[in-house]
Amino acid sequence: MAIVNRGFVGRRDRMADRLPPGQYSTLDFPVLSAEPTPALPHDKWRLTIQSSDHRAHSLDWPQFTALPHEDVTTDIHCVTRWSKFDTRWRGVSFDDLLATLPWQPDDFVMAHCYGGYTTNVPLDDLTGGKAWLADTFDGEPLAPEHGGPVRLLVPHLYFWKSAKWVRRLRFMPSDTPGFWEERGYHIYGDPWREQRYA
């Protein structure tokens, strides 16, 4: 018979409250991509931001790197069930990016990437300090296999929403599914509600 002192309930994992349902934590940073990794030198990279009425605003690499950058430490959660705690990024907040636009944005964004990948995100999930365009990971320029030179970082949603190799952000008046959403993934992708699939 086991002896248990009164009031002893076991040791709680101090990270358990940071791990969404169905996830496991890892120290690795697995590389998963829908498309082959593109080779994108900085002088060839360009970000175009497009309104729903086809106005466009573009930034080249010097213009992007001149924007205010922030350091971000956050947990990330992949739909394939791994989570990585305390990842360190640096990038431009979506709020600062919006401040460069000469028009009012619509309520949804489709991220288009070099290689053809797309994913949709509501604007409310990109603003208010919730998303960045990251160009640095763990103190180093973002490696191509992790989405460099620039990827979207939306850490409160499953990581497929943090599109790699971003080249265009298209604003839309209504939500439209992207690459994985058209193939059965959830339209929104909240890891805390296990919104993996439609």
Short mmCIF file of C-alpha atoms in Angstrom, two decimals:
data_model
loop_
_atom_site.label_atom_id
_atom_site.label_comp_id
_atom_site.label_asym_id
_atom_site.label_seq_id
_atom_site.Cartn_x
_atom_site.Cartn_y
_atom_site.Cartn_z
CA MET A 1 0.00 0.00 0.00
CA ALA A 2 1.38 3.40 -0.97
CA ILE A 3 1.74 6.07 1.67
CA VAL A 4 0.57 9.53 0.61
CA ASN A 5 0.81 12.55 2.90
CA ARG A 6 -2.34 14.61 3.33
CA GLY A 7 -2.46 17.44 0.80
CA PHE A 8 0.05 15.85 -1.59
CA VAL A 9 -1.34 15.86 -5.12
CA GLY A 10 1.82 15.34 -7.15
CA ARG A 11 4.07 17.79 -8.94
CA ARG A 12 2.36 19.82 -11.65
CA ASP A 13 4.32 20.28 -14.86
CA ARG A 14 5.01 24.02 -14.88
CA MET A 15 4.65 24.04 -18.70
CA ALA A 16 1.34 22.13 -18.77
CA ASP A 17 -0.74 25.30 -18.87
CA ARG A 18 1.18 26.36 -22.01
CA LEU A 19 0.55 23.11 -23.90
CA PRO A 20 -2.67 23.02 -25.96
CA PRO A 21 -4.76 19.80 -25.94
CA GLY A 22 -3.28 16.96 -27.98
CA GLN A 23 0.19 18.58 -28.25
CA TYR A 24 3.61 17.45 -26.99
CA SER A 25 6.57 19.74 -26.34
CA THR A 26 9.83 19.40 -28.26
CA LEU A 27 13.23 21.06 -28.17
CA ASP A 28 13.62 20.48 -31.92
CA PHE A 29 12.28 22.74 -34.65
CA PRO A 30 10.84 20.30 -37.21
CA VAL A 31 10.81 21.44 -40.84
CA LEU A 32 7.51 20.82 -42.64
CA SER A 33 6.65 22.43 -45.96
CA ALA A 34 3.97 22.00 -48.61
CA GLU A 35 6.38 23.17 -51.33
CA PRO A 36 10.14 22.89 -52.03
CA THR A 37 12.28 25.49 -50.26
CA PRO A 38 12.82 28.43 -52.63
CA ALA A 39 16.18 30.16 -52.96
CA LEU A 40 15.46 33.85 -52.32
CA PRO A 41 18.41 36.25 -52.15
CA HIS A 42 17.55 39.50 -50.40
CA ASP A 43 17.99 41.57 -53.55
CA LYS A 44 15.29 39.49 -55.29
CA TRP A 45 12.81 39.44 -52.39
CA ARG A 46 9.86 41.82 -52.47
CA LEU A 47 6.69 42.14 -50.40
CA THR A 48 3.55 43.42 -52.11
CA ILE A 49 0.52 44.44 -50.08
CA GLN A 50 -2.65 44.50 -52.15
CA SER A 51 -6.06 46.00 -51.37
CA SER A 52 -9.30 44.30 -52.39
CA ASP A 53 -9.73 46.94 -55.11
CA HIS A 54 -6.28 46.06 -56.53
CA ARG A 55 -4.23 48.95 -55.21
CA ALA A 56 -0.71 47.79 -54.39
CA HIS A 57 2.04 48.89 -52.05
CA SER A 58 5.46 47.21 -52.31
CA LEU A 59 8.55 47.00 -50.13
CA ASP A 60 11.97 45.77 -51.18
CA TRP A 61 14.50 44.36 -48.70
CA PRO A 62 16.10 47.71 -47.66
CA GLN A 63 12.64 49.25 -47.17
CA PHE A 64 11.46 46.28 -45.12
CA THR A 65 14.53 46.18 -42.90
CA ALA A 66 14.22 49.94 -42.30
CA LEU A 67 10.81 49.42 -40.63
CA PRO A 68 10.75 49.23 -36.81
CA HIS A 69 11.63 45.71 -35.60
CA GLU A 70 10.61 44.04 -32.34
CA ASP A 71 11.99 41.09 -30.39
CA VAL A 72 9.35 38.42 -29.72
CA THR A 73 9.57 35.35 -27.47
CA THR A 74 6.61 33.03 -27.91
CA ASP A 75 5.42 29.43 -27.97
CA ILE A 76 4.49 27.89 -31.34
CA HIS A 77 2.14 24.96 -32.00
CA CYS A 78 2.09 22.81 -35.15
CA VAL A 79 -1.04 21.00 -36.31
CA THR A 80 1.09 17.82 -36.46
CA ARG A 81 1.02 17.99 -32.63
CA TRP A 82 4.43 19.37 -31.67
CA SER A 83 4.82 22.55 -29.66
CA LYS A 84 8.02 24.48 -29.06
CA PHE A 85 8.25 26.82 -26.07
CA ASP A 86 10.05 30.17 -25.84
CA THR A 87 11.03 30.56 -29.50
CA ARG A 88 12.90 33.82 -30.13
CA TRP A 89 12.08 35.92 -33.18
CA ARG A 90 12.66 39.44 -34.47
CA GLY A 91 10.46 41.13 -37.03
CA VAL A 92 8.06 43.88 -38.05
CA SER A 93 4.73 43.92 -36.25
CA PHE A 94 1.69 43.73 -38.49
CA ASP A 95 0.51 46.95 -36.83
CA ASP A 96 3.63 48.80 -38.03
CA LEU A 97 3.24 47.30 -41.48
CA LEU A 98 -0.36 48.55 -41.69
CA ALA A 99 0.82 52.03 -40.77
CA THR A 100 2.66 52.16 -44.13
CA LEU A 101 -0.55 51.65 -46.13
CA PRO A 102 -2.32 54.54 -47.90
CA TRP A 103 -5.74 52.82 -47.57
CA GLN A 104 -7.97 51.16 -44.96
CA PRO A 105 -7.53 47.38 -44.95
CA ASP A 106 -10.35 44.86 -45.28
CA ASP A 107 -11.24 42.29 -42.61
CA PHE A 108 -9.29 39.29 -43.95
CA VAL A 109 -5.82 38.66 -45.36
CA MET A 110 -4.55 36.00 -47.74
CA ALA A 111 -0.80 35.44 -47.43
CA HIS A 112 0.75 34.40 -50.76
CA CYS A 113 4.19 32.83 -50.73
CA TYR A 114 7.06 32.14 -53.09
CA GLY A 115 6.36 28.61 -54.25
CA GLY A 116 2.57 29.03 -54.43
CA TYR A 117 1.47 28.37 -50.83
CA THR A 118 -1.39 30.48 -49.42
CA THR A 119 -3.15 30.80 -46.08
CA ASN A 120 -5.98 33.00 -44.84
CA VAL A 121 -6.05 34.92 -41.53
CA PRO A 122 -8.62 37.37 -40.14
CA LEU A 123 -7.18 40.87 -39.76
CA ASP A 124 -8.18 40.87 -36.08
CA ASP A 125 -5.71 38.00 -35.55
CA LEU A 126 -2.87 39.98 -37.10
CA THR A 127 -3.29 43.32 -35.31
CA GLY A 128 -3.05 44.40 -31.69
CA GLY A 129 0.45 42.96 -31.21
CA LYS A 130 -0.57 39.43 -32.25
CA ALA A 131 1.45 38.92 -35.47
CA TRP A 132 4.73 39.82 -37.12
CA LEU A 133 6.67 39.47 -40.35
CA ALA A 134 9.76 37.77 -38.95
CA ASP A 135 13.21 37.90 -40.54
CA THR A 136 15.27 36.62 -37.58
CA PHE A 137 15.10 33.44 -35.48
CA ASP A 138 17.19 32.76 -32.38
CA GLY A 139 19.45 35.74 -33.09
CA GLU A 140 20.28 34.71 -36.67
CA PRO A 141 18.80 35.66 -40.07
CA LEU A 142 15.79 33.42 -40.69
CA ALA A 143 17.00 30.28 -42.49
CA PRO A 144 15.27 29.35 -45.77
CA GLU A 145 13.97 26.04 -44.37
CA HIS A 146 12.15 27.99 -41.65
CA GLY A 147 10.69 30.52 -44.09
CA GLY A 148 13.48 33.03 -44.67
CA PRO A 149 14.03 35.64 -45.69
CA VAL A 150 10.60 36.59 -44.23
CA ARG A 151 7.73 34.57 -42.82
CA LEU A 152 4.45 35.44 -41.17
CA LEU A 153 4.42 34.74 -37.42
CA VAL A 154 0.94 34.24 -35.89
CA PRO A 155 1.82 32.24 -32.77
CA HIS A 156 -1.66 31.98 -31.24
CA LEU A 157 -2.89 29.94 -34.25
CA TYR A 158 -1.58 26.61 -35.55
CA PHE A 159 1.74 27.17 -37.24
CA TRP A 160 0.50 26.51 -40.80
CA LYS A 161 -1.01 30.02 -40.51
CA SER A 162 2.53 31.41 -40.05
CA ALA A 163 3.24 31.20 -43.77
CA LYS A 164 6.84 30.83 -44.95
CA TRP A 165 8.48 32.87 -47.74
CA VAL A 166 5.82 35.59 -47.80
CA ARG A 167 5.73 37.65 -51.00
CA ARG A 168 2.21 39.14 -51.03
CA LEU A 169 -0.48 40.04 -48.50
CA ARG A 170 -3.85 40.43 -50.16
CA PHE A 171 -6.71 42.03 -48.22
CA MET A 172 -10.17 40.55 -48.74
CA PRO A 173 -13.68 41.61 -47.63
CA SER A 174 -14.64 37.99 -46.79
CA ASP A 175 -12.82 34.88 -45.62
CA THR A 176 -11.52 32.57 -48.34
CA PRO A 177 -9.67 29.27 -47.73
CA GLY A 178 -5.98 28.97 -48.56
CA PHE A 179 -3.87 25.96 -49.55
CA TRP A 180 -4.40 23.68 -46.52
CA GLU A 181 -7.87 25.01 -45.77
CA GLU A 182 -9.00 23.90 -49.24
CA ARG A 183 -7.62 20.45 -48.41
CA GLY A 184 -9.64 19.95 -45.23
CA TYR A 185 -7.80 21.93 -42.56
CA HIS A 186 -9.84 24.19 -40.31
CA ILE A 187 -10.60 27.66 -41.69
CA TYR A 188 -9.35 29.31 -38.44
CA GLY A 189 -6.93 26.95 -36.64
CA ASP A 190 -7.05 27.66 -32.89
CA PRO A 191 -4.77 25.13 -31.11
CA TRP A 192 -6.56 25.60 -27.78
CA ARG A 193 -9.82 24.41 -29.35
CA GLU A 194 -8.03 21.73 -31.43
CA GLN A 195 -9.29 23.23 -34.67
CA ARG A 196 -7.11 20.97 -36.80
CA TYR A 197 -9.55 19.94 -39.51
CA ALA A 198 -12.85 21.16 -40.94
#
